[in-house]
Every structure is written in structure tokens, then in C-alpha cells.
PDB file of C-alpha atoms in Angstrom:
ATOM      1  CA  MET P  29     107.961 -34.071 -34.999  1.00 40.00           C
ATOM      2  CA  ALA P  30     107.054 -30.439 -35.393  1.00 40.00           C
ATOM      3  CA  ASP P  31     106.549 -27.745 -37.968  1.00 40.00           C
ATOM      4  CA  LEU P  32     109.701 -25.730 -37.256  1.00 37.00           C
ATOM      5  CA  GLN P  33     108.109 -22.513 -38.493  1.00 39.00           C
ATOM      6  CA  ASN P  34     105.375 -22.923 -35.881  1.00 41.00           C
ATOM      7  CA  ILE P  35     107.607 -23.541 -32.866  1.00 41.00           C
ATOM      8  CA  LEU P  36     107.284 -20.846 -30.241  1.00 42.00           C
ATOM      9  CA  ARG P  37     110.283 -18.591 -29.795  1.00 44.00           C
ATOM     10  CA  GLY P  38     111.193 -16.948 -26.519  1.00 49.00           C
ATOM     11  CA  PRO P  39     113.063 -18.979 -23.876  1.00 60.00           C
ATOM     12  CA  SER P  40     115.161 -21.500 -25.764  1.00 78.00           C
ATOM     13  CA  LEU P  41     113.937 -25.075 -25.889  1.00 85.00           C
ATOM     14  CA  PRO P  42     114.266 -27.433 -24.168  1.00 93.00           C
ATOM     15  CA  VAL P  43     113.372 -25.583 -20.985  1.00 94.00           C
ATOM     16  CA  LYS P  44     113.356 -26.924 -17.439  1.00 94.00           C
ATOM     17  CA  ALA P  45     109.833 -27.473 -16.150  1.00 93.00           C
ATOM     18  CA  TRP P  46     110.292 -25.368 -13.027  1.00 90.00           C
ATOM     19  CA  ASP P  47     110.800 -22.302 -15.238  1.00 91.00           C
ATOM     20  CA  VAL P  48     107.373 -22.629 -16.864  1.00 91.00           C
ATOM     21  CA  VAL P  49     105.037 -24.321 -14.363  1.00 91.00           C
ATOM     22  CA  PRO P  50     103.901 -23.195 -10.897  1.00 90.00           C
ATOM     23  CA  HIS P  51     104.363 -26.685  -9.418  1.00 92.00           C
ATOM     24  CA  ARG P  52     107.115 -27.206  -6.894  1.00 94.00           C
ATOM     25  CA  GLY P  53     108.323 -29.765  -4.371  1.00 94.00           C
ATOM     26  CA  THR P  54     106.638 -33.161  -4.298  1.00 95.00           C
ATOM     27  CA  MET P  55     104.120 -32.355  -7.035  1.00 96.00           C
ATOM     28  CA  LEU P  56     106.583 -31.156  -9.681  1.00 96.00           C
ATOM     29  CA  LEU P  57     106.586 -34.320 -11.781  1.00 98.00           C
ATOM     30  CA  ILE P  58     107.824 -33.368 -15.260  1.00 98.00           C
ATOM     31  CA  ASP P  59     111.436 -32.537 -16.091  1.00 97.00           C
ATOM     32  CA  GLU P  60     111.492 -30.632 -19.372  1.00 97.00           C
ATOM     33  CA  LEU P  61     109.391 -29.024 -22.045  1.00 97.00           C
ATOM     34  CA  CYS P  62     111.209 -30.167 -25.187  1.00 96.00           C
ATOM     35  CA  GLU P  63     109.059 -28.905 -28.025  1.00 94.00           C
ATOM     36  CA  CYS P  64     106.118 -26.522 -28.167  1.00 92.00           C
ATOM     37  CA  SER P  65     103.875 -24.833 -30.702  1.00 90.00           C
ATOM     38  CA  SER P  66     100.452 -23.231 -30.640  1.00 86.00           C
ATOM     39  CA  GLU P  67      98.906 -26.647 -31.279  1.00 92.00           C
ATOM     40  CA  HIS P  68     101.126 -29.236 -29.607  1.00 94.00           C
ATOM     41  CA  ALA P  69     103.810 -29.911 -27.034  1.00 96.00           C
ATOM     42  CA  VAL P  70     106.363 -32.580 -26.193  1.00 98.00           C
ATOM     43  CA  GLY P  71     107.981 -33.063 -22.813  1.00 98.00           C
ATOM     44  CA  LYS P  72     109.888 -35.690 -20.918  1.00 98.00           C
ATOM     45  CA  THR P  73     110.401 -36.957 -17.404  1.00 98.00           C
ATOM     46  CA  SER P  74     112.282 -39.711 -15.637  1.00 98.00           C
ATOM     47  CA  VAL P  75     110.497 -41.875 -13.096  1.00 98.00           C
ATOM     48  CA  THR P  76     112.542 -41.436  -9.922  1.00 97.00           C
ATOM     49  CA  SER P  77     112.180 -42.601  -6.356  1.00 96.00           C
ATOM     50  CA  LYS P  78     110.962 -39.104  -5.477  1.00 96.00           C
ATOM     51  CA  ASN P  79     107.748 -39.543  -7.451  1.00 98.00           C
ATOM     52  CA  PRO P  80     104.931 -39.714  -4.844  1.00 98.00           C
ATOM     53  CA  PHE P  81     102.892 -42.056  -7.081  1.00 98.00           C
ATOM     54  CA  LEU P  82     105.631 -44.719  -7.171  1.00 97.00           C
ATOM     55  CA  ASP P  83     105.011 -47.812  -5.045  1.00 96.00           C
ATOM     56  CA  ALA P  84     107.617 -49.835  -3.133  1.00 93.00           C
ATOM     57  CA  GLY P  85     107.842 -52.294  -6.033  1.00 93.00           C
ATOM     58  CA  GLY P  86     108.996 -49.526  -8.357  1.00 96.00           C
ATOM     59  CA  ARG P  87     105.717 -49.287 -10.288  1.00 97.00           C
ATOM     60  CA  LEU P  88     104.051 -45.987 -11.106  1.00 98.00           C
ATOM     61  CA  GLU P  89     100.328 -45.589 -10.460  1.00 98.00           C
ATOM     62  CA  GLY P  90      98.484 -45.154 -13.751  1.00 98.00           C
ATOM     63  CA  VAL P  91      96.669 -42.053 -12.500  1.00 98.00           C
ATOM     64  CA  CYS P  92     100.021 -40.248 -12.507  1.00 99.00           C
ATOM     65  CA  PHE P  93      99.922 -40.247 -16.323  1.00 99.00           C
ATOM     66  CA  VAL P  94      96.986 -37.825 -16.174  1.00 99.00           C
ATOM     67  CA  GLU P  95      98.932 -35.459 -13.935  1.00 98.00           C
ATOM     68  CA  LEU P  96     101.982 -35.619 -16.214  1.00 98.00           C
ATOM     69  CA  LEU P  97      99.928 -34.513 -19.217  1.00 98.00           C
ATOM     70  CA  ALA P  98      98.229 -31.785 -17.184  1.00 96.00           C
ATOM     71  CA  GLN P  99     101.666 -30.455 -16.197  1.00 96.00           C
ATOM     72  CA  LEU P 100     102.809 -30.602 -19.823  1.00 96.00           C
ATOM     73  CA  ALA P 101      99.824 -28.429 -20.741  1.00 94.00           C
ATOM     74  CA  ALA P 102     100.719 -26.037 -17.916  1.00 92.00           C
ATOM     75  CA  ALA P 103     104.316 -25.883 -19.182  1.00 93.00           C
ATOM     76  CA  SER P 104     103.144 -25.038 -22.687  1.00 91.00           C
ATOM     77  CA  ARG P 105     100.959 -22.276 -21.320  1.00 88.00           C
ATOM     78  CA  GLY P 106     103.768 -21.045 -19.069  1.00 88.00           C
ATOM     79  CA  LEU P 107     106.191 -20.771 -21.969  1.00 88.00           C
ATOM     80  CA  ASP P 108     103.653 -18.740 -23.908  1.00 81.00           C
ATOM     81  CA  ILE P 109     103.208 -16.369 -20.959  1.00 80.00           C
ATOM     82  CA  LEU P 110     106.954 -15.970 -20.502  1.00 78.00           C
ATOM     83  CA  LYS P 111     107.179 -14.719 -24.087  1.00 75.00           C
ATOM     84  CA  THR P 112     105.266 -11.653 -22.934  1.00 73.00           C
ATOM     85  CA  SER P 113     107.357 -11.413 -19.733  1.00 63.00           C
ATOM     86  CA  GLY P 114     104.346 -12.241 -17.600  1.00 62.00           C
ATOM     87  CA  PRO P 115     104.412 -14.380 -14.435  1.00 63.00           C
ATOM     88  CA  VAL P 116     103.761 -18.102 -14.700  1.00 61.00           C
ATOM     89  CA  LYS P 117     100.160 -18.722 -13.623  1.00 63.00           C
ATOM     90  CA  GLY P 118      98.419 -21.672 -12.074  1.00 65.00           C
ATOM     91  CA  GLY P 119      95.561 -23.688 -13.477  1.00 76.00           C
ATOM     92  CA  TYR P 120      93.592 -26.789 -12.816  1.00 88.00           C
ATOM     93  CA  LEU P 121      92.283 -29.950 -14.374  1.00 95.00           C
ATOM     94  CA  THR P 122      88.537 -29.848 -15.029  1.00 96.00           C
ATOM     95  CA  GLY P 123      87.901 -33.069 -16.937  1.00 98.00           C
ATOM     96  CA  VAL P 124      89.216 -36.369 -18.307  1.00 99.00           C
ATOM     97  CA  ASN P 125      87.602 -38.525 -20.994  1.00 99.00           C
ATOM     98  CA  ASP P 126      88.409 -41.860 -22.611  1.00 99.00           C
ATOM     99  CA  PHE P 127      91.760 -42.185 -20.860  1.00 99.00           C
ATOM    100  CA  ILE P 128      93.245 -45.641 -21.447  1.00 99.00           C
ATOM    101  CA  ILE P 129      96.135 -47.065 -19.430  1.00 99.00           C
ATOM    102  CA  ASN P 130      97.838 -49.830 -21.395  1.00 98.00           C
ATOM    103  CA  LYS P 131     100.802 -50.420 -19.123  1.00 98.00           C
ATOM    104  CA  ARG P 132     102.339 -48.978 -15.979  1.00 98.00           C
ATOM    105  CA  ALA P 133     105.712 -47.255 -15.967  1.00 98.00           C
ATOM    106  CA  SER P 134     108.543 -48.333 -13.670  1.00 98.00           C
ATOM    107  CA  LEU P 135     111.356 -46.778 -11.697  1.00 98.00           C
ATOM    108  CA  GLY P 136     114.072 -45.514 -14.033  1.00 98.00           C
ATOM    109  CA  ASP P 137     111.865 -45.222 -17.123  1.00 98.00           C
ATOM    110  CA  LEU P 138     112.348 -42.169 -19.331  1.00 99.00           C
ATOM    111  CA  LEU P 139     108.874 -41.108 -20.450  1.00 99.00           C
ATOM    112  CA  TYR P 140     107.979 -38.850 -23.347  1.00 98.00           C
ATOM    113  CA  LEU P 141     104.779 -36.853 -23.021  1.00 99.00           C
ATOM    114  CA  ARG P 142     102.910 -35.499 -26.012  1.00 98.00           C
ATOM    115  CA  PHE P 143      99.702 -33.646 -26.626  1.00 98.00           C
ATOM    116  CA  LYS P 144      97.798 -32.097 -29.489  1.00 97.00           C
ATOM    117  CA  LYS P 145      95.384 -29.280 -28.752  1.00 95.00           C
ATOM    118  CA  THR P 146      91.882 -30.019 -30.038  1.00 96.00           C
ATOM    119  CA  MET P 147      90.037 -26.960 -28.711  1.00 93.00           C
ATOM    120  CA  GLU P 148      90.808 -23.626 -27.088  1.00 88.00           C
ATOM    121  CA  MET P 149      88.293 -21.125 -25.762  1.00 87.00           C
ATOM    122  CA  GLU P 150      89.605 -18.209 -23.696  1.00 80.00           C
ATOM    123  CA  THR P 151      91.411 -19.902 -20.773  1.00 82.00           C
ATOM    124  CA  VAL P 152      89.978 -23.395 -21.351  1.00 91.00           C
ATOM    125  CA  ILE P 153      91.783 -25.914 -23.534  1.00 93.00           C
ATOM    126  CA  VAL P 154      91.123 -29.527 -24.528  1.00 97.00           C
ATOM    127  CA  ILE P 155      94.047 -31.756 -25.413  1.00 97.00           C
ATOM    128  CA  ASP P 156      94.545 -35.289 -26.683  1.00 98.00           C
ATOM    129  CA  GLY P 157      97.623 -36.584 -24.909  1.00 98.00           C
ATOM    130  CA  SER P 158      99.769 -39.689 -24.762  1.00 99.00           C
ATOM    131  CA  ILE P 159     102.651 -41.124 -22.746  1.00 99.00           C
ATOM    132  CA  PHE P 160     105.435 -43.100 -24.451  1.00 99.00           C
ATOM    133  CA  LEU P 161     108.251 -45.339 -23.272  1.00 98.00           C
ATOM    134  CA  HIS P 162     110.504 -45.682 -26.313  1.00 97.00           C
ATOM    135  CA  ASP P 163     107.974 -46.466 -29.078  1.00 96.00           C
ATOM    136  CA  GLU P 164     105.388 -48.028 -26.755  1.00 98.00           C
ATOM    137  CA  CYS P 165     102.299 -46.023 -25.862  1.00 99.00           C
ATOM    138  CA  LEU P 166     101.643 -46.553 -22.149  1.00 99.00           C
ATOM    139  CA  ALA P 167      98.548 -44.356 -21.900  1.00 99.00           C
ATOM    140  CA  TYR P 168      96.451 -41.899 -23.890  1.00 99.00           C
ATOM    141  CA  GLY P 169      93.290 -39.858 -23.554  1.00 99.00           C
ATOM    142  CA  ARG P 170      91.605 -36.456 -23.509  1.00 99.00           C
ATOM    143  CA  LEU P 171      92.020 -33.772 -20.845  1.00 98.00           C
ATOM    144  CA  LYS P 172      90.184 -30.520 -20.289  1.00 98.00           C
ATOM    145  CA  LEU P 173      92.008 -27.807 -18.371  1.00 95.00           C
ATOM    146  CA  HIS P 174      91.422 -24.292 -17.148  1.00 90.00           C
ATOM    147  CA  LEU P 175      94.776 -22.545 -17.491  1.00 74.00           C
ATOM    148  CA  ASN P 176      94.579 -19.350 -15.517  1.00 68.00           C
ATOM    149  CA  GLU P 177      95.198 -18.034 -12.032  1.00 56.00           C
ATOM    150  CA  MET P 178      93.651 -20.172  -9.337  1.00 47.00           C
ATOM    151  CA  ILE P 179      90.534 -18.925  -7.613  1.00 41.00           C
ATOM    152  CA  SER P 180      91.138 -16.957  -4.452  1.00 37.00           C
ATOM    153  CA  ALA P 181      91.743 -18.948  -1.299  1.00 35.00           C
ATOM    154  CA  ALA P 182      88.777 -19.635   0.931  1.00 36.00           C
ATOM    155  CA  PRO P 183      88.904 -20.308   4.664  1.00 35.00           C
ATOM    156  CA  SER P 184      88.925 -23.974   5.624  1.00 34.00           C
ATOM    157  CA  VAL P 185      85.867 -25.356   7.380  1.00 34.00           C
ATOM    158  CA  ASN P 186      84.972 -28.327   9.553  1.00 37.00           C
ATOM    159  CA  SER P 187      88.535 -28.881  10.656  1.00 34.00           C
ATOM    160  CA  VAL P 188      89.378 -32.306  12.080  1.00 34.00           C
ATOM    161  CA  ASN P 189      92.359 -32.505  14.410  1.00 32.00           C
ATOM    162  CA  GLU P 190      92.888 -36.249  14.496  1.00 34.00           C
ATOM    163  CA  ASN P 191      92.377 -38.869  11.789  1.00 32.00           C
ATOM    164  CA  THR P 192      92.954 -42.387  13.034  1.00 31.00           C
ATOM    165  CA  GLY P 193      91.538 -44.497  10.196  1.00 34.00           C
ATOM    166  CA  GLU P 194      90.024 -46.709  12.894  1.00 37.00           C
ATOM    167  CA  GLY P 195      87.962 -49.590  11.571  1.00 39.00           C
ATOM    168  CA  SER P 196      89.520 -49.666   8.111  1.00 38.00           C
ATOM    169  CA  LYS P 197      91.397 -52.671   6.755  1.00 43.00           C
ATOM    170  CA  HIS P 198      94.627 -51.629   5.090  1.00 42.00           C
ATOM    171  CA  LEU P 199      95.731 -53.737   2.129  1.00 45.00           C
ATOM    172  CA  ASN P 200      99.545 -53.961   2.078  1.00 46.00           C
ATOM    173  CA  PRO P 201      99.891 -50.259   3.016  1.00 51.00           C
ATOM    174  CA  VAL P 202     103.664 -50.511   3.359  1.00 54.00           C
ATOM    175  CA  HIS P 203     104.005 -51.329  -0.354  1.00 83.00           C
ATOM    176  CA  ARG P 204     101.846 -48.518  -1.698  1.00 93.00           C
ATOM    177  CA  SER P 205     102.828 -45.111  -3.019  1.00 97.00           C
ATOM    178  CA  ILE P 206     103.341 -42.159  -0.721  1.00 97.00           C
ATOM    179  CA  ILE P 207     100.118 -40.591  -1.990  1.00 98.00           C
ATOM    180  CA  PHE P 208      98.027 -43.758  -1.668  1.00 97.00           C
ATOM    181  CA  SER P 209      99.292 -44.495   1.840  1.00 96.00           C
ATOM    182  CA  ALA P 210      98.703 -40.912   2.949  1.00 97.00           C
ATOM    183  CA  ILE P 211      95.113 -41.071   1.692  1.00 97.00           C
ATOM    184  CA  ARG P 212      94.489 -44.101   3.894  1.00 95.00           C
ATOM    185  CA  LYS P 213      95.911 -42.263   6.889  1.00 94.00           C
ATOM    186  CA  SER P 214      93.620 -39.309   6.131  1.00 96.00           C
ATOM    187  CA  ARG P 215      90.451 -41.399   6.336  1.00 91.00           C
ATOM    188  CA  TYR P 216      88.663 -41.559   9.661  1.00 82.00           C
ATOM    189  CA  LYS P 217      85.452 -43.480   8.972  1.00 77.00           C
ATOM    190  CA  HIS P 218      83.603 -45.480   6.327  1.00 73.00           C
ATOM    191  CA  LYS P 219      80.316 -47.251   5.744  1.00 76.00           C
ATOM    192  CA  ILE P 220      79.626 -50.290   3.562  1.00 70.00           C
ATOM    193  CA  SER P 221      76.243 -51.039   2.008  1.00 67.00           C
ATOM    194  CA  ASN P 222      76.099 -54.752   1.175  1.00 58.00           C
ATOM    195  CA  GLU P 223      72.726 -54.348  -0.528  1.00 59.00           C
ATOM    196  CA  THR P 224      73.916 -51.865  -3.129  1.00 67.00           C
ATOM    197  CA  GLY P 225      77.552 -52.982  -3.372  1.00 77.00           C
ATOM    198  CA  SER P 226      78.753 -49.517  -2.436  1.00 91.00           C
ATOM    199  CA  LEU P 227      80.997 -47.893   0.133  1.00 94.00           C
ATOM    200  CA  SER P 228      81.346 -44.349   1.415  1.00 94.00           C
ATOM    201  CA  GLY P 229      84.093 -42.815   3.499  1.00 95.00           C
ATOM    202  CA  GLU P 230      85.144 -39.518   5.004  1.00 96.00           C
ATOM    203  CA  PHE P 231      88.600 -37.990   4.825  1.00 97.00           C
ATOM    204  CA  CYS P 232      90.408 -34.913   6.039  1.00 97.00           C
ATOM    205  CA  PHE P 233      93.632 -33.863   4.343  1.00 97.00           C
ATOM    206  CA  GLU P 234      95.824 -31.768   6.596  1.00 96.00           C
ATOM    207  CA  THR P 235      98.369 -29.254   5.386  1.00 96.00           C
ATOM    208  CA  ASP P 236     101.227 -31.796   5.503  1.00 96.00           C
ATOM    209  CA  PHE P 237      99.482 -34.174   3.065  1.00 97.00           C
ATOM    210  CA  PRO P 238     102.081 -34.804   0.294  1.00 97.00           C
ATOM    211  CA  GLY P 239      99.669 -33.916  -2.514  1.00 97.00           C
ATOM    212  CA  PHE P 240      99.544 -30.334  -1.245  1.00 97.00           C
ATOM    213  CA  ASP P 241     103.333 -29.942  -1.396  1.00 96.00           C
ATOM    214  CA  GLY P 242     103.975 -27.617  -4.320  1.00 94.00           C
ATOM    215  CA  HIS P 243     100.385 -27.760  -5.630  1.00 93.00           C
ATOM    216  CA  PHE P 244     100.437 -24.781  -5.530  1.00 88.00           C
ATOM    217  CA  PRO P 245     102.926 -22.575  -3.629  1.00 85.00           C
ATOM    218  CA  GLY P 246     100.979 -20.038  -1.571  1.00 85.00           C
ATOM    219  CA  PHE P 247      97.636 -21.724  -2.205  1.00 89.00           C
ATOM    220  CA  ALA P 248      97.410 -25.455  -1.531  1.00 93.00           C
ATOM    221  CA  VAL P 249      94.824 -27.319  -3.621  1.00 95.00           C
ATOM    222  CA  LEU P 250      94.316 -31.079  -3.713  1.00 97.00           C
ATOM    223  CA  PRO P 251      95.285 -32.400  -7.175  1.00 97.00           C
ATOM    224  CA  GLY P 252      92.399 -33.845  -9.155  1.00 97.00           C
ATOM    225  CA  VAL P 253      94.261 -37.127  -9.650  1.00 98.00           C
ATOM    226  CA  VAL P 254      94.351 -37.556  -5.867  1.00 98.00           C
ATOM    227  CA  MET P 255      90.541 -37.536  -5.908  1.00 98.00           C
ATOM    228  CA  VAL P 256      90.714 -40.531  -8.243  1.00 99.00           C
ATOM    229  CA  ASP P 257      92.994 -42.275  -5.754  1.00 98.00           C
ATOM    230  CA  ILE P 258      90.575 -41.490  -2.927  1.00 98.00           C
ATOM    231  CA  CYS P 259      87.961 -43.516  -4.787  1.00 98.00           C
ATOM    232  CA  MET P 260      90.467 -46.288  -5.545  1.00 98.00           C
ATOM    233  CA  VAL P 261      91.176 -46.593  -1.800  1.00 96.00           C
ATOM    234  CA  LEU P 262      87.477 -47.111  -1.130  1.00 96.00           C
ATOM    235  CA  CYS P 263      87.160 -49.580  -4.018  1.00 95.00           C
ATOM    236  CA  GLU P 264      89.944 -51.714  -2.595  1.00 95.00           C
ATOM    237  CA  ASP P 265      88.242 -51.797   0.792  1.00 93.00           C
ATOM    238  CA  LEU P 266      84.904 -52.613  -0.814  1.00 92.00           C
ATOM    239  CA  LEU P 267      86.347 -55.478  -2.876  1.00 92.00           C
ATOM    240  CA  GLN P 268      89.025 -56.479  -0.343  1.00 92.00           C
ATOM    241  CA  SER P 269      91.628 -56.656  -3.083  1.00 93.00           C
ATOM    242  CA  GLN P 270      94.460 -54.499  -4.362  1.00 94.00           C
ATOM    243  CA  LEU P 271      93.503 -52.944  -7.697  1.00 96.00           C
ATOM    244  CA  VAL P 272      95.140 -51.452 -10.766  1.00 97.00           C
ATOM    245  CA  LEU P 273      93.509 -48.543 -12.575  1.00 98.00           C
ATOM    246  CA  THR P 274      93.004 -49.403 -16.255  1.00 98.00           C
ATOM    247  CA  GLY P 275      91.109 -46.406 -17.574  1.00 99.00           C
ATOM    248  CA  ILE P 276      89.077 -43.296 -16.845  1.00 99.00           C
ATOM    249  CA  GLU P 277      85.985 -43.108 -19.007  1.00 99.00           C
ATOM    250  CA  MET P 278      84.882 -39.834 -17.444  1.00 99.00           C
ATOM    251  CA  ALA P 279      86.131 -37.484 -14.746  1.00 99.00           C
ATOM    252  CA  LYS P 280      84.643 -34.081 -14.017  1.00 98.00           C
ATOM    253  CA  PHE P 281      86.158 -31.768 -11.412  1.00 98.00           C
ATOM    254  CA  THR P 282      83.874 -28.998 -10.195  1.00 96.00           C
ATOM    255  CA  LYS P 283      85.174 -27.794  -6.829  1.00 96.00           C
ATOM    256  CA  PRO P 284      88.670 -27.452  -5.358  1.00 95.00           C
ATOM    257  CA  ILE P 285      89.508 -29.190  -2.081  1.00 97.00           C
ATOM    258  CA  LEU P 286      91.581 -27.218   0.396  1.00 97.00           C
ATOM    259  CA  PRO P 287      93.508 -28.353   3.479  1.00 97.00           C
ATOM    260  CA  ASP P 288      91.486 -29.401   6.552  1.00 96.00           C
ATOM    261  CA  GLU P 289      88.188 -29.742   4.693  1.00 96.00           C
ATOM    262  CA  ILE P 290      86.077 -32.792   5.437  1.00 95.00           C
ATOM    263  CA  VAL P 291      85.667 -34.742   2.219  1.00 96.00           C
ATOM    264  CA  ARG P 292      83.185 -37.543   1.607  1.00 96.00           C
ATOM    265  CA  ALA P 293      83.603 -40.068  -1.190  1.00 97.00           C
ATOM    266  CA  GLU P 294      81.184 -42.711  -2.484  1.00 96.00           C
ATOM    267  CA  VAL P 295      81.939 -45.644  -4.789  1.00 97.00           C
ATOM    268  CA  ASN P 296      79.943 -48.393  -6.453  1.00 96.00           C
ATOM    269  CA  ALA P 297      81.640 -51.221  -8.372  1.00 95.00           C
ATOM    270  CA  VAL P 298      80.205 -53.756 -10.826  1.00 94.00           C
ATOM    271  CA  GLU P 299      82.261 -56.694 -12.125  1.00 93.00           C
ATOM    272  CA  ASN P 300      82.201 -57.901 -15.725  1.00 92.00           C
ATOM    273  CA  ASN P 301      84.672 -60.579 -16.897  1.00 91.00           C
ATOM    274  CA  GLY P 302      87.219 -59.701 -14.254  1.00 89.00           C
ATOM    275  CA  MET P 303      87.043 -55.956 -14.869  1.00 95.00           C
ATOM    276  CA  TYR P 304      85.382 -53.565 -12.420  1.00 97.00           C
ATOM    277  CA  ARG P 305      83.394 -50.586 -13.663  1.00 97.00           C
ATOM    278  CA  VAL P 306      83.300 -48.000 -10.926  1.00 98.00           C
ATOM    279  CA  ARG P 307      81.004 -45.022 -10.440  1.00 98.00           C
ATOM    280  CA  ALA P 308      82.211 -42.602  -7.822  1.00 98.00           C
ATOM    281  CA  ARG P 309      81.932 -39.083  -6.551  1.00 98.00           C
ATOM    282  CA  VAL P 310      83.749 -36.832  -4.110  1.00 98.00           C
ATOM    283  CA  ILE P 311      81.824 -34.301  -2.049  1.00 98.00           C
ATOM    284  CA  SER P 312      83.167 -31.328  -0.103  1.00 96.00           C
ATOM    285  CA  GLY P 313      80.702 -29.636   2.224  1.00 92.00           C
ATOM    286  CA  ASP P 314      77.374 -29.683   0.411  1.00 93.00           C
ATOM    287  CA  LYS P 315      78.873 -29.515  -3.087  1.00 97.00           C
ATOM    288  CA  ILE P 316      80.123 -32.195  -5.442  1.00 98.00           C
ATOM    289  CA  ALA P 317      83.857 -31.783  -6.028  1.00 98.00           C
ATOM    290  CA  ALA P 318      84.218 -34.554  -8.638  1.00 98.00           C
ATOM    291  CA  ASN P 319      82.327 -37.284 -10.504  1.00 99.00           C
ATOM    292  CA  PHE P 320      84.025 -40.362 -11.958  1.00 99.00           C
ATOM    293  CA  LEU P 321      83.412 -43.358 -14.148  1.00 99.00           C
ATOM    294  CA  PHE P 322      86.524 -45.529 -14.309  1.00 99.00           C
ATOM    295  CA  SER P 323      87.679 -49.127 -14.688  1.00 98.00           C
ATOM    296  CA  ALA P 324      90.040 -51.224 -12.596  1.00 98.00           C
ATOM    297  CA  LYS P 325      91.184 -54.814 -12.261  1.00 97.00           C
ATOM    298  CA  ARG P 326      92.729 -56.908  -9.516  1.00 95.00           C
ATOM    299  CA  ASP P 327      96.489 -56.550  -9.243  1.00 92.00           C
ATOM    300  CA  ILE P 328      97.768 -60.029 -10.140  1.00 82.00           C
ATOM    301  CA  ASN P 329     101.142 -59.159  -8.596  1.00 78.00           C
ATOM    302  CA  ASN P 330      99.496 -58.943  -5.177  1.00 67.00           C
ATOM    303  CA  LEU P 331      97.064 -61.886  -5.176  1.00 54.00           C
TER     304      LEU P 331
END
């Protein structure tokens, strides 16, 4: 797999993920960094019942693949830092392009994660990554990450003490992942525009939201992949159907979301031959936190 002369020395490989990434608790999703060089990395993880993106049917949400590759990149960076005896630093996902989800993973699957670095500029890297089950590629695409210390914490604003989700129609909430179900519980109002085929909703994620657990210790930040799920929740309510994410054509993350902030999301979906093309954005305060263009289809297992 690798050029042995180019493999990084330092802590012996494989190395447990918790030694080289800042993630902990619920949001520590990868198990090991198996192979690493200045240009590539290989890791692995088992899909367990503790994964917060696993639904009650034992299927892993496709958006989790993005987070797995982001954590692999963080592990590679962390190993490099440990070589100089420095502390493992945080980082964040800033973009996703042309990410294709061929097939979902299931409970018990052993997944291999791979990436090749295509660009590096100071603390920003771009990687082409893929997820494999045996010899089958489940997903692949391009990620852009800022691998550095997180920005300093800012005080939360517009705190909401009670989120009831009143007026929303939940689609089989008992069968969804911990993350997906918690997003629904964090929503407290929405508005549908029948003329434009769009829906907007407001959310508030309190400190006990599972996506904050271990992302990151000492400074909770909502994972970018959760912002994708926020928009998927609204899409399901707009279309009144359970959906499966099939790809992310474009995702751009521009502002972190902290606990107790009011977040507004907007989605618009257009159908073409049974596939939905979705434009969406997430707004925090008066600033855009993320823009998305992704595709989804109806979940035939829940029709």
C-alpha cells in the first residue's frame, strides 16, 4: 500500500485514534491509524452500536463517512505533531466536493478509510478519500480541512430554554440515529412555502446534544456533518418521506455553531427521475454557517 521509506516514524503504527485526535466520547468514531505518510493515510474502524449515526435497523447514515475521513485526516496530522512532542490540536472541516455514497455500512462492518493528499497550504489541506468494506468502495470524495487549533470560544447568544418541536411531523423518529433524533428534538418551529417548494426551520442545540460530546473537549463545536443532517431533517418534513443521502456535490462551512445558539436552516428540493437535488443553507445569527448542494432519494426500506 505504501512507500515504506516514506512512512512517518515516531509513535509506532498502528496507533489508537485517541492518541492522535482531539475527539472523545460520542464523537470519537475511528479506531486506529494504520498507515501514514506525508501524502496519504489509512485507518480503520468498526461500526458499533455506540456510533451516534447508526439507526435502529443497524444502518449507518451516509454522512458519517465524511466525518470518518475528516477524523482520519486529523489523526494523520496528530501523528505528525506528536513526532515533535507537541500537543494534539483540533481542526475543522471547511468543505466537501463530489462526495458519492454508493452504499451504506451496517452494524458490525469493519471499514477501511483511505485518503491521498492533493494539496497542502499552511494549515489547510485537501484530500481525496474513500471508505472500503473488504474490496467494495462504499463512498468517496474530496474534503477540505483546516487542521489547527480551534478559534477561541465565543459567548453563546439568543439562548432558548425550551425546545418542544411543536407542529412538526416526526417520521419514524424511534428508528432513526441518535444524532438525527436529537436534531428533531432541537427544532422548535418551521415554515413551509408551497409556492417555492422550500422549508425553513429554527433549532437550538443545548450543551447535552450528542454531537457536542467530545467535539471538542473544552470547546464544544457542532460537527459540520450534523449541519448536513439538519437539512436532511427539513427535507424529510418538506417531502413527507424518509430519505437516504446519496451524495454531496458541494458543502462549504464558514462559521462554527456553539451550544445554545439559535440556528436557522433553509432547504429547497427538486425531483428528477426519483432523485432529489437539494439546495440548503444553515444560518447562525446574521451569518451563513454552511451552504450545501446534495442529493437524496426516498428510503425504499421505509415506504
